[in-house]
mmCIF file of C-alpha atoms in Angstrom:
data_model
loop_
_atom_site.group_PDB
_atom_site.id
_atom_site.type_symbol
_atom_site.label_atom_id
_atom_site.label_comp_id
_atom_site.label_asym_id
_atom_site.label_seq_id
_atom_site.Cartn_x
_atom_site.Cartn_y
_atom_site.Cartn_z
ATOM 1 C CA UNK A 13 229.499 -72.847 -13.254
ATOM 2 C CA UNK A 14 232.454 -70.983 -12.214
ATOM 3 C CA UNK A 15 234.962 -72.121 -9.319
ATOM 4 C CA UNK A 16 235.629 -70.548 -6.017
ATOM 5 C CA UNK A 17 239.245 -69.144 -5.731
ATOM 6 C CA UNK A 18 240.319 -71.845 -3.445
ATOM 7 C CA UNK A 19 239.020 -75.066 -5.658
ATOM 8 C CA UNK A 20 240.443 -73.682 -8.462
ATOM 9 C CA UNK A 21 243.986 -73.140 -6.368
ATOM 10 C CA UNK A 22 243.816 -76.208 -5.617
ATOM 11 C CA UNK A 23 243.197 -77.704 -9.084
ATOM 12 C CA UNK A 24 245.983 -75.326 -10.510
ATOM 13 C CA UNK A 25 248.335 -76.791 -7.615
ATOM 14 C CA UNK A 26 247.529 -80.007 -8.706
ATOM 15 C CA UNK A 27 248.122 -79.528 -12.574
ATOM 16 C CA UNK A 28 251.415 -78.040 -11.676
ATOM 17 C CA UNK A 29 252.955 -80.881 -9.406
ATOM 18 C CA UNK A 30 252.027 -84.068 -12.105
ATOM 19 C CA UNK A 31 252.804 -81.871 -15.337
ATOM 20 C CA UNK A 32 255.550 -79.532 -14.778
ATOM 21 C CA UNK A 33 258.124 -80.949 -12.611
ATOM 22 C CA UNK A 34 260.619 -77.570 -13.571
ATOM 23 C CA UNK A 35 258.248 -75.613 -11.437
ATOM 24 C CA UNK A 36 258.656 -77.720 -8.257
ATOM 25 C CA UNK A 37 262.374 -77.222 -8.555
ATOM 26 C CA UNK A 38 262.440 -73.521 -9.298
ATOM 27 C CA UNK A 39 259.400 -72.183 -7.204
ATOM 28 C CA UNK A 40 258.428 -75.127 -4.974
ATOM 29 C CA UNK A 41 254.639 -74.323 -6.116
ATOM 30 C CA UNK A 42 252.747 -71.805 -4.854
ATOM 31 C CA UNK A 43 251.889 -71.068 -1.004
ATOM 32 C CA UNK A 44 249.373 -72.973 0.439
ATOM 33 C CA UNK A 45 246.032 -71.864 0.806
ATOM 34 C CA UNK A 46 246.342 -70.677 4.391
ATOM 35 C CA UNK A 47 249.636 -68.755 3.593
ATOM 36 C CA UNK A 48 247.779 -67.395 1.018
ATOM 37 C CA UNK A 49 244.895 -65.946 3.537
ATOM 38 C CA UNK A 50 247.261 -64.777 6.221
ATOM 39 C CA UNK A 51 248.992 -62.625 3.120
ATOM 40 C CA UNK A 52 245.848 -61.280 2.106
ATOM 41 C CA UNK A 53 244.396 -60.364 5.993
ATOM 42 C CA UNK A 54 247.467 -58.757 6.779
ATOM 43 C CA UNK A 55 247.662 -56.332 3.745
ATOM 44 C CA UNK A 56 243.713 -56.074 3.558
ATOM 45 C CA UNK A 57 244.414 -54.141 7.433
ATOM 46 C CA UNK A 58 246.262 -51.799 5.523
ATOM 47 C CA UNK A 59 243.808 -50.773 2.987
ATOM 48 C CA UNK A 60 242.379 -47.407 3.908
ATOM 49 C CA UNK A 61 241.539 -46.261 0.258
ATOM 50 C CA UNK A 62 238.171 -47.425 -1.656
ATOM 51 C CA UNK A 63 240.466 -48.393 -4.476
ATOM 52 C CA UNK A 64 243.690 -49.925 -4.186
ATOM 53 C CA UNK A 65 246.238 -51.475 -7.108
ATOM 54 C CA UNK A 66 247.848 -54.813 -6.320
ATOM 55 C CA UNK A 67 250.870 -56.192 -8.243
ATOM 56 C CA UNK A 68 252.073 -59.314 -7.854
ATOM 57 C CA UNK A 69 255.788 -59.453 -9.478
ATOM 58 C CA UNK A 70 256.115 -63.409 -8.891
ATOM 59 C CA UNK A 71 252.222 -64.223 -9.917
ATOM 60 C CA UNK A 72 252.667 -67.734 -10.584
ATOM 61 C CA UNK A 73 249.489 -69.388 -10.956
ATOM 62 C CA UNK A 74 247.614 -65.870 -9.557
ATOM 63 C CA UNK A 75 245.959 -68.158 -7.045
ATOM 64 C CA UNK A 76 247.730 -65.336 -4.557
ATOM 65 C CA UNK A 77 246.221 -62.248 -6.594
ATOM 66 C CA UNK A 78 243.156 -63.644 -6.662
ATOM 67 C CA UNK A 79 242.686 -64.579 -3.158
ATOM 68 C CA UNK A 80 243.574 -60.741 -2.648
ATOM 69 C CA UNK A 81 240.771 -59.850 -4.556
ATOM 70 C CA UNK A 82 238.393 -61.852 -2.719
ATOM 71 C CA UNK A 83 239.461 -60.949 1.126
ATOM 72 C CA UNK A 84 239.782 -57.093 0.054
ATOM 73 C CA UNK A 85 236.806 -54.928 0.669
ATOM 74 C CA UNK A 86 238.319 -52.387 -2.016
ATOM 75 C CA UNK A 87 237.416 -52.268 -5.590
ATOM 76 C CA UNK A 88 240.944 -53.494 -7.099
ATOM 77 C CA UNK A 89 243.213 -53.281 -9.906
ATOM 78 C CA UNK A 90 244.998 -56.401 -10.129
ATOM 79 C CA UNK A 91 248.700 -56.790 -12.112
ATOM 80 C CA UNK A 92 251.111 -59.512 -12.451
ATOM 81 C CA UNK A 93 254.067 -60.910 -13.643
ATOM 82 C CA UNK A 94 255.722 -64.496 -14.387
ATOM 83 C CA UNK A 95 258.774 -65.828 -15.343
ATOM 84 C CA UNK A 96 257.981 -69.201 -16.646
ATOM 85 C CA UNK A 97 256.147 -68.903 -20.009
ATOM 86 C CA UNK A 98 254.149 -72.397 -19.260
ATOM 87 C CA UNK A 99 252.789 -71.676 -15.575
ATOM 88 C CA UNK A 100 252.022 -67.554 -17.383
ATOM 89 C CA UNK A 101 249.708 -69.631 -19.668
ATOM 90 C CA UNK A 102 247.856 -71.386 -16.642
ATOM 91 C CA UNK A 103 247.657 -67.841 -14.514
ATOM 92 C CA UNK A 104 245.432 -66.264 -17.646
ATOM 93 C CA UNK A 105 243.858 -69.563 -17.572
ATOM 94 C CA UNK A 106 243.210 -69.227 -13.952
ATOM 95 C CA UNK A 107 242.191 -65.368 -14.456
ATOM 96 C CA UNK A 108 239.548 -66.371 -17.613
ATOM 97 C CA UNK A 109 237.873 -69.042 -14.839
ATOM 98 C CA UNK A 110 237.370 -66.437 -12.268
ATOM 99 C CA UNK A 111 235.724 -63.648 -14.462
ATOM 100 C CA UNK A 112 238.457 -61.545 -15.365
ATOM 101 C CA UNK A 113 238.086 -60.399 -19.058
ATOM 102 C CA UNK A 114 240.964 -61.485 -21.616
ATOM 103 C CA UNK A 115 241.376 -57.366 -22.505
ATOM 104 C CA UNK A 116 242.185 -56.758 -18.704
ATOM 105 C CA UNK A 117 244.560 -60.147 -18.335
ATOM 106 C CA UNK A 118 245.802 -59.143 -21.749
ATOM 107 C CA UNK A 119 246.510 -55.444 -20.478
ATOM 108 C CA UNK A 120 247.729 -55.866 -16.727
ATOM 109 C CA UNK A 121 249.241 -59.313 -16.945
ATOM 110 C CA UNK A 122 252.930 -59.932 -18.448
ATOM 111 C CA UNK A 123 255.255 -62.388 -19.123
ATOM 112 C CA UNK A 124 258.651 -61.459 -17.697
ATOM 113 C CA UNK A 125 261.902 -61.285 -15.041
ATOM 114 C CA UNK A 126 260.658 -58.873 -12.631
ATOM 115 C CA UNK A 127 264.719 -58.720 -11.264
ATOM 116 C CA UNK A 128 265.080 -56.808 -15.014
ATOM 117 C CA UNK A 129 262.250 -54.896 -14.665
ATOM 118 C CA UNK A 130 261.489 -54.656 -18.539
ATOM 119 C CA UNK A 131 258.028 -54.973 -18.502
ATOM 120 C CA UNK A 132 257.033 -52.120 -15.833
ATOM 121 C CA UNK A 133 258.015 -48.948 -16.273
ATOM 122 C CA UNK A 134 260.366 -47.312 -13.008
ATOM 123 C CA UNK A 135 257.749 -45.272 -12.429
ATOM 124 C CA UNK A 136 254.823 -47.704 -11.846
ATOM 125 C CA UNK A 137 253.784 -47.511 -8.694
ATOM 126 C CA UNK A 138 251.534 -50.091 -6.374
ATOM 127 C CA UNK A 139 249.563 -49.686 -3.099
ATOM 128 C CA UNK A 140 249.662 -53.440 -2.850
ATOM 129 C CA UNK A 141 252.789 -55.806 -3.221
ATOM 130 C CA UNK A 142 252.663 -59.311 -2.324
ATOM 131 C CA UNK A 143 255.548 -61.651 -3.462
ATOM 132 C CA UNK A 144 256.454 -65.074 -2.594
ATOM 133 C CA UNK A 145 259.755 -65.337 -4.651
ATOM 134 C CA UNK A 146 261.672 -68.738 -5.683
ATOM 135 C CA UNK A 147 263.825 -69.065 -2.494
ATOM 136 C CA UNK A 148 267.409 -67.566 -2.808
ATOM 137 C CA UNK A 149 267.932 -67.973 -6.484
ATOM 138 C CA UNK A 150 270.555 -67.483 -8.508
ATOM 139 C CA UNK A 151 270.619 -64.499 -11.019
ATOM 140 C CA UNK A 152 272.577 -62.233 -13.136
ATOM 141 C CA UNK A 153 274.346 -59.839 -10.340
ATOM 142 C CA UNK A 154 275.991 -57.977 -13.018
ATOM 143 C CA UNK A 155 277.856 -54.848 -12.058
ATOM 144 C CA UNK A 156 276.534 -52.798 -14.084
ATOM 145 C CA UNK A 157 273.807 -53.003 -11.849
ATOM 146 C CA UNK A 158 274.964 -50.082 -9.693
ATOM 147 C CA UNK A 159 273.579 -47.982 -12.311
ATOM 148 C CA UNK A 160 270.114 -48.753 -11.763
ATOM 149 C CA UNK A 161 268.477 -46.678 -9.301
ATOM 150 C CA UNK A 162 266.776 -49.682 -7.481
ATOM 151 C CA UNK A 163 270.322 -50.619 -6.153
ATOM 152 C CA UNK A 164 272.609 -47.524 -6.628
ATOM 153 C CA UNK A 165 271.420 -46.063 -3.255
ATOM 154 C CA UNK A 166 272.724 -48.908 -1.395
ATOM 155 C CA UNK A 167 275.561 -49.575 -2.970
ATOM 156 C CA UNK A 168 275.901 -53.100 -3.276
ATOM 157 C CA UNK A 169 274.021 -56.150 -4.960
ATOM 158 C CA UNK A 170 272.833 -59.116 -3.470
ATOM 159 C CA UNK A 171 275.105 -62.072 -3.680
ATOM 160 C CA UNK A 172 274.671 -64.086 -7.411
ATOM 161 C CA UNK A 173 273.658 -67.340 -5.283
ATOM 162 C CA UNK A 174 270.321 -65.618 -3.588
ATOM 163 C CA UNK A 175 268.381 -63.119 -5.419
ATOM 164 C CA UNK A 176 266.089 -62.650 -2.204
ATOM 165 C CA UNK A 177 267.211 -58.850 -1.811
ATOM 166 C CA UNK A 178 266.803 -58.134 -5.347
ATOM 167 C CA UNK A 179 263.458 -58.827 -5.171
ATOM 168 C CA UNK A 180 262.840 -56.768 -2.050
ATOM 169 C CA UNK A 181 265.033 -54.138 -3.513
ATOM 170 C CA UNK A 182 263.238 -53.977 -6.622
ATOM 171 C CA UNK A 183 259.577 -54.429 -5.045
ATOM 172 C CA UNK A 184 259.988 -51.468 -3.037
ATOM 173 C CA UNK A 185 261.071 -49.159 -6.219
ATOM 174 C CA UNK A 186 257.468 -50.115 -7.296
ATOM 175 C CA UNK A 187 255.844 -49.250 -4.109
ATOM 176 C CA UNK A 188 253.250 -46.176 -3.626
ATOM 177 C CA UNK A 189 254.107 -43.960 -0.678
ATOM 178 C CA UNK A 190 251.338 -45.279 1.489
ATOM 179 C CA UNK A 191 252.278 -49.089 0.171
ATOM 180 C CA UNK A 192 252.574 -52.322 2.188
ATOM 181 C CA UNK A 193 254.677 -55.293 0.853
ATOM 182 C CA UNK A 194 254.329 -58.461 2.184
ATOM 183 C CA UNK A 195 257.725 -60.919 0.949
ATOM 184 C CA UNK A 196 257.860 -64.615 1.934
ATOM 185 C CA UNK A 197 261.549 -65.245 2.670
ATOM 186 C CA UNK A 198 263.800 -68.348 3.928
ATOM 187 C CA UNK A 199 264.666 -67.299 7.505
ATOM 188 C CA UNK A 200 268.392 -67.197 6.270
ATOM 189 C CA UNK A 201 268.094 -63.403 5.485
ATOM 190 C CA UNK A 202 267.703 -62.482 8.756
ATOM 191 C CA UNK A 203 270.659 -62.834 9.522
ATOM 192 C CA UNK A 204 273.010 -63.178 6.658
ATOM 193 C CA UNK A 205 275.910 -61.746 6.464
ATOM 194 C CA UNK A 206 278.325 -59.986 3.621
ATOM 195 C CA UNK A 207 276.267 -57.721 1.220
ATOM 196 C CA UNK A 208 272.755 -58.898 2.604
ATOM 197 C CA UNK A 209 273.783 -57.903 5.830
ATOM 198 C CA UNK A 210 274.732 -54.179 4.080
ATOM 199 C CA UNK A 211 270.916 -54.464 2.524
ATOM 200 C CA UNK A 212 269.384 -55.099 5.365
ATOM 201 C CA UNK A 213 271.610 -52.273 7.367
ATOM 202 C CA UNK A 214 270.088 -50.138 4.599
ATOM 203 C CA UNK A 215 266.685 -50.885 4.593
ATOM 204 C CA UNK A 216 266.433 -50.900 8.737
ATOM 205 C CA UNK A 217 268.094 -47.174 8.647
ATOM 206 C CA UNK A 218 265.788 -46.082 5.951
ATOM 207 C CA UNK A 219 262.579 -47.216 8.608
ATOM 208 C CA UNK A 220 260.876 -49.629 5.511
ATOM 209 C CA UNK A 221 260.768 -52.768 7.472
ATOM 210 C CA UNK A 222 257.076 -52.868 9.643
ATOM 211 C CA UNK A 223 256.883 -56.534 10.793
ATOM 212 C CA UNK A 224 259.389 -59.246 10.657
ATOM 213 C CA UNK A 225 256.816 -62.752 11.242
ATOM 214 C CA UNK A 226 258.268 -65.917 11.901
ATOM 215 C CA UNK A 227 256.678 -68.798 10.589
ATOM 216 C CA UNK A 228 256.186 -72.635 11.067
ATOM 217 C CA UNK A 229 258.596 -74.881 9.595
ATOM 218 C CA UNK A 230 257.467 -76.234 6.141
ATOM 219 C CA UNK A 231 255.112 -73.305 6.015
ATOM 220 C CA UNK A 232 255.625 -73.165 2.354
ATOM 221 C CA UNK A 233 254.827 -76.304 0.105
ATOM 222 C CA UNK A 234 257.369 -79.086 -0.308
ATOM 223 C CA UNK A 235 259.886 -76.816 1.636
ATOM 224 C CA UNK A 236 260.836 -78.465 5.072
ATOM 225 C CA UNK A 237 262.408 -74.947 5.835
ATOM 226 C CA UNK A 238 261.504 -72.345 8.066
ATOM 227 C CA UNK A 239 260.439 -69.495 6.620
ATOM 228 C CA UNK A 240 259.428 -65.532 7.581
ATOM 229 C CA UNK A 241 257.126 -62.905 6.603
ATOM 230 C CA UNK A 242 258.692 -59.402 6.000
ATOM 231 C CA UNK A 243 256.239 -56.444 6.277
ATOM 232 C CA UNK A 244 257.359 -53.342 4.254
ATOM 233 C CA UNK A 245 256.107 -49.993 4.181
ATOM 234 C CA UNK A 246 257.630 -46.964 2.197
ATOM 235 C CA UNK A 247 256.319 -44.562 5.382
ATOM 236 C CA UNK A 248 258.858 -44.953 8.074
ATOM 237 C CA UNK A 249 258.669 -47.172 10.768
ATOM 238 C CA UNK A 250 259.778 -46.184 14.778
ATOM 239 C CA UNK A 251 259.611 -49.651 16.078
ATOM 240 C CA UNK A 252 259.394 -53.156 14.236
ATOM 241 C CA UNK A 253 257.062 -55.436 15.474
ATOM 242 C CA UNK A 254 258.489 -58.883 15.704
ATOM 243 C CA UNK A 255 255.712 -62.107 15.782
ATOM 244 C CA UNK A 256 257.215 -65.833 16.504
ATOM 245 C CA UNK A 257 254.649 -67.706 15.154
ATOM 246 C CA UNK A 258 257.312 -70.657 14.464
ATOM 247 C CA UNK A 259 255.677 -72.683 17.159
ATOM 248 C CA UNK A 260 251.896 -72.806 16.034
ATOM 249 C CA UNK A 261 252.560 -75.337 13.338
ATOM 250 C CA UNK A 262 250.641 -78.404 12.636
ATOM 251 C CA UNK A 263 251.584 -81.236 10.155
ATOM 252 C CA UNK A 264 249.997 -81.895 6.701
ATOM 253 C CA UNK A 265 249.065 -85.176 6.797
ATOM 254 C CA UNK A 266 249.213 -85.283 3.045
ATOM 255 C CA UNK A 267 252.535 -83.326 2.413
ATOM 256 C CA UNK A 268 255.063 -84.450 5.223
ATOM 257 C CA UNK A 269 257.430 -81.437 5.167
ATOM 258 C CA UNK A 270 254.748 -78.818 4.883
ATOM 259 C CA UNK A 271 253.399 -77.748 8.493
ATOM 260 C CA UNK A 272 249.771 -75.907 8.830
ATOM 261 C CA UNK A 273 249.297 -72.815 11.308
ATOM 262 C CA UNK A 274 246.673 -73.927 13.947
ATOM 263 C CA UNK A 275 243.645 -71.831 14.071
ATOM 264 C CA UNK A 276 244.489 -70.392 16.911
ATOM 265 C CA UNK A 277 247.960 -69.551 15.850
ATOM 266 C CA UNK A 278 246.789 -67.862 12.362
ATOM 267 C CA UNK A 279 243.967 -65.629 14.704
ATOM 268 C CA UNK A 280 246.693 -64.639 17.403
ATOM 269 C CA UNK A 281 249.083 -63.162 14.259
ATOM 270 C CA UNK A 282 246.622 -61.281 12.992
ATOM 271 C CA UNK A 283 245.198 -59.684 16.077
ATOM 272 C CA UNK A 284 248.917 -59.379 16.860
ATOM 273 C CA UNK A 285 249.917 -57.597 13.719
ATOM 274 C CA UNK A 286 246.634 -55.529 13.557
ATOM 275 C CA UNK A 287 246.956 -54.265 17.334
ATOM 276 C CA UNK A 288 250.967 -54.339 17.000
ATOM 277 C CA UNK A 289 250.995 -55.878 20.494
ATOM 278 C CA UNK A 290 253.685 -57.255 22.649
ATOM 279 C CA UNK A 291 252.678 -61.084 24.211
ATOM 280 C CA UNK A 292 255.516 -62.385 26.265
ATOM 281 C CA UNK A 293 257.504 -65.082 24.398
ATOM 282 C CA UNK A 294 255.744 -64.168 21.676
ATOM 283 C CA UNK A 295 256.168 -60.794 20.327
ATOM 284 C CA UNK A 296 257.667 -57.727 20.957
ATOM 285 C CA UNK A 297 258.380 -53.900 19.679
ATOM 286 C CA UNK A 298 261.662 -53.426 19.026
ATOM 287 C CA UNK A 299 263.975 -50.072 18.636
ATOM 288 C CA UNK A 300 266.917 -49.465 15.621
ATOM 289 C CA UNK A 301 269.094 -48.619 18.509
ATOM 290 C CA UNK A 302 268.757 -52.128 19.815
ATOM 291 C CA UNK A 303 268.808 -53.763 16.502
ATOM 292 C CA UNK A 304 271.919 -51.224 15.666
ATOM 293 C CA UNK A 305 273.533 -53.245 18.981
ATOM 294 C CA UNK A 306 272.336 -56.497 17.400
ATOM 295 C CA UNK A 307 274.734 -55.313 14.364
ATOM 296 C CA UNK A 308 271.526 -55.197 12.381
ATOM 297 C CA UNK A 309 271.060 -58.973 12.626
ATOM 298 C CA UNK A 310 266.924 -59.925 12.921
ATOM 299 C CA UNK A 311 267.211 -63.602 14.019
ATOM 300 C CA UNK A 312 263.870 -64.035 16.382
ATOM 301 C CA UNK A 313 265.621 -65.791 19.312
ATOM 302 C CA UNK A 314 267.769 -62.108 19.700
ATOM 303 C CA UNK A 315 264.905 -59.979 20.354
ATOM 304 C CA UNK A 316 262.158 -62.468 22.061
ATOM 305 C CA UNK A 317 262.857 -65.133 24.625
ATOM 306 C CA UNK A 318 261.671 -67.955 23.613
ATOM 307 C CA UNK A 319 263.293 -70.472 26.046
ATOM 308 C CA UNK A 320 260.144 -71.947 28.231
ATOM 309 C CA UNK A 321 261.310 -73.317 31.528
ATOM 310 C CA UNK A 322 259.587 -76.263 32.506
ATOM 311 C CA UNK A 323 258.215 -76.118 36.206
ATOM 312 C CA UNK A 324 259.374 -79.071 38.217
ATOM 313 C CA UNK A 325 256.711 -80.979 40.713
ATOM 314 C CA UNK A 326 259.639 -81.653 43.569
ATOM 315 C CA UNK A 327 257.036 -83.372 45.570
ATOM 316 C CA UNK A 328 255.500 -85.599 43.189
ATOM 317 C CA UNK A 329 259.340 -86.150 41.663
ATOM 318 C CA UNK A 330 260.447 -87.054 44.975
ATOM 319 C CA UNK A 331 257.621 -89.378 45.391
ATOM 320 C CA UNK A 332 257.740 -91.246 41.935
ATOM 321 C CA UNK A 333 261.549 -91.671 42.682
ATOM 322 C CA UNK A 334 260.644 -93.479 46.285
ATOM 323 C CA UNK A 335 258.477 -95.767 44.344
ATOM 324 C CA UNK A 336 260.496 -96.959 41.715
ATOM 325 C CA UNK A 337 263.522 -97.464 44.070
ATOM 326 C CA UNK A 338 260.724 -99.964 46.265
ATOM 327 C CA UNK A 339 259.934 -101.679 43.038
ATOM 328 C CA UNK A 340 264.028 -102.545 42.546
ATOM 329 C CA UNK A 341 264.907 -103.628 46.078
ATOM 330 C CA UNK A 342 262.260 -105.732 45.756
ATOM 331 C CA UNK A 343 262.921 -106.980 42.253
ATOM 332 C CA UNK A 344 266.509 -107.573 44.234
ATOM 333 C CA UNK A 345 265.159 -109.137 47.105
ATOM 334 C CA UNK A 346 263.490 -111.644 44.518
ATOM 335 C CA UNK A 347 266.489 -112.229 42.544
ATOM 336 C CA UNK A 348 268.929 -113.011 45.432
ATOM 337 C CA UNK A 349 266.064 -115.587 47.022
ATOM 338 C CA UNK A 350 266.084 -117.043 43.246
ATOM 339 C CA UNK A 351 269.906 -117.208 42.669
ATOM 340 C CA UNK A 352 270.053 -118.524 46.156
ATOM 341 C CA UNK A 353 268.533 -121.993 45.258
ATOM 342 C CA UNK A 354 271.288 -122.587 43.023
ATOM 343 C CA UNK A 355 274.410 -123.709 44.488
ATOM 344 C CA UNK A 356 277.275 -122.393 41.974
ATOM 345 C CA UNK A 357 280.161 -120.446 41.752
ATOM 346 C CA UNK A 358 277.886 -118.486 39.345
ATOM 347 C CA UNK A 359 274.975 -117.923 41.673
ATOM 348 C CA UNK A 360 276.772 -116.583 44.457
ATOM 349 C CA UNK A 361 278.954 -114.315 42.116
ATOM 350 C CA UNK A 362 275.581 -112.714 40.857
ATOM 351 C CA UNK A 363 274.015 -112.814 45.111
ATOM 352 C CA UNK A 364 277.690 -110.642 45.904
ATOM 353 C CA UNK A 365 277.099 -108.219 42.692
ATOM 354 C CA UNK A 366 273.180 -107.882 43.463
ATOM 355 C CA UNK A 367 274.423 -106.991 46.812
ATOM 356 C CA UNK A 368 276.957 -104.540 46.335
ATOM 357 C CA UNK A 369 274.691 -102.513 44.338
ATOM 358 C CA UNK A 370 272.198 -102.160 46.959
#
């Protein structure tokens, strides 16, 4: 009896936290379940083909791929790639258990560093790209770089100490024209500065950023960070939707720094992203020329107010006020009748103070 894509995510997530400790560190396991589904609802809206290929550059345990396959309505072609040659060996196991045949996990899965690009040819192109990358890790950054066509348009690399551009940079190279990417990011590159600021200039001018989604803190296992969505498309973009969902979190009681999206809160991003709506304090359509006046920075709180004013009952206020100040005059009323039955220098020090503060 075979197991349903979320029991057997959940075993895999298991197997990886008590046997390979390396992976917490360097990916932080993979997303949880529900980031998993929002990922696969939001790219499944932009499926318009009856087939569609999906590559997945940071597989991990493919618990993401195949959740893809299962939401999609498509026929797919699913390919992936992993760095770590232990948690590879557990995504073909994962693959096997969900009725993928070892010639098709043996042709379209590979073991490899997706930021070299050795295993997939320049050329190969995806209509489906979801990544969840380690957070801002540290790579090569070599200058030769500049060469290779993924970065020599922009000019500049992303800084040795976060890789998060590279990935972007290099998923997009392996998007189709009609593609949608989907990238899991620390909220950080928003609004970084130095040569991610000079990506992000780059990719805002060239239209490829759709939807920029904010989401809870802890969203992502074991990470008590806050994270965001970035929706890429290789067809230009006029406006860029922006989503705070950052508020609609609920906590794990299992996992203490991970936070769950309400119900509610995963249904309202979806119909928001589908519909590209604008919901006061919650999202909004925003120009280049306004983000060009922002200096190209995409932190949330610039582009959607998300102060909430809290109304003030001045009657009721008033009245609780009046209340507690007859409670203490007669608390003091008490206390100087009390002090009064003492005959000290004390006593009638404390009857003057009582008094004076009346």
């Amino acid at each position: 009896m075979g197991f349903s894509v979320n029991e057997s995510s959940f075993l895999f997530d298991e197997l990886l936290e008590n046997c390979y400790s390396d992976r917490r560190k360097m990916y932080s396991g993979d997303a949880p379940k529900q980031m998993r589904e929002l990922i696969a609802e939001i790219l499944n809206s932009e499926v318009k083909t009856e087939k569609v290929s999906i590559f997945d550059p940071v597989a991990m345990s493919g618990s993401l791929l195949l959740t893809l396959k299962e939401k999609f309505q498509s026929k797919v072609e699913l390919r992936g790639e992993e760095f770590s040659s232990d948690i590879f060996r557990l995504s073909k196991m994962n693959m096997l258990i969900h009725g993928i045949d070892a010639q098709t996990i043996h042709d379209n899965f590979v073991r490899g560093d997706f930021l070299k690009d050795e295993e997939f040819d320049a050329n190969s192109k995806f209509d489906i790209i979801p990544m969840i990358p380690p957070f801002s890790r540290h790579w090569d950054a070599n200058p030769e770089l500049l060469n290779d066509p993924c970065f020599s348009e922009v000019g500049v690399l992303p800084p040795k100490s976060k890789a998060d551009y590279a990935y972007v940079l290099r998923g997009l190279q392996h998007l189709s024209e009609d593609g949608t990417m989907a990238v899991m990011l620390p909220t950080g590159a928003l609004f970084r500065s130095a040569t991610e600021g000079e990506i992000r200039k780059y990719l805002l001018e060239k239209q490829n950023i759709h939807a920029v989604i904010s989401l809870p803190q802890g969203a992502r296992n074991y990470m008590a960070i806050y994270t965001v969505l970035l929706i890429f498309k290789q067809k230009k973009s006029d406006k860029i939707l922006f989503i705070d969902a950052s508020r609609d979190g609920v906590k794990n009681a299992t996992r203490l720094k991970q936070n769950f999206l309400t119900e509610e809160g995963f249904t309202k991003i979806l119909h928001t992203y589908r519909n590209r709506e604008e919901v006061d304090r919650y999202s909004r359509l925003v120009s280049l020329d306004e983000i060009r006046e922002n200096d190209y920075n995409l932190n949330i709180p610039r582009y959607i107010d998300t102060f909430s004013e809290k109304k003030i009952d001045v009657e009721a206020t008033m009245s609780s006020l009046s209340a507690k100040q007859k409670v203490i005059e007669k608390s003091k009323k008490e206390m100087i009748e009390l002090l009064n039955k003492f005959d000290t220098p004390e006593a009638r020090q404390a009857i003057k103070a009582v008094s004076i503060s009346e």
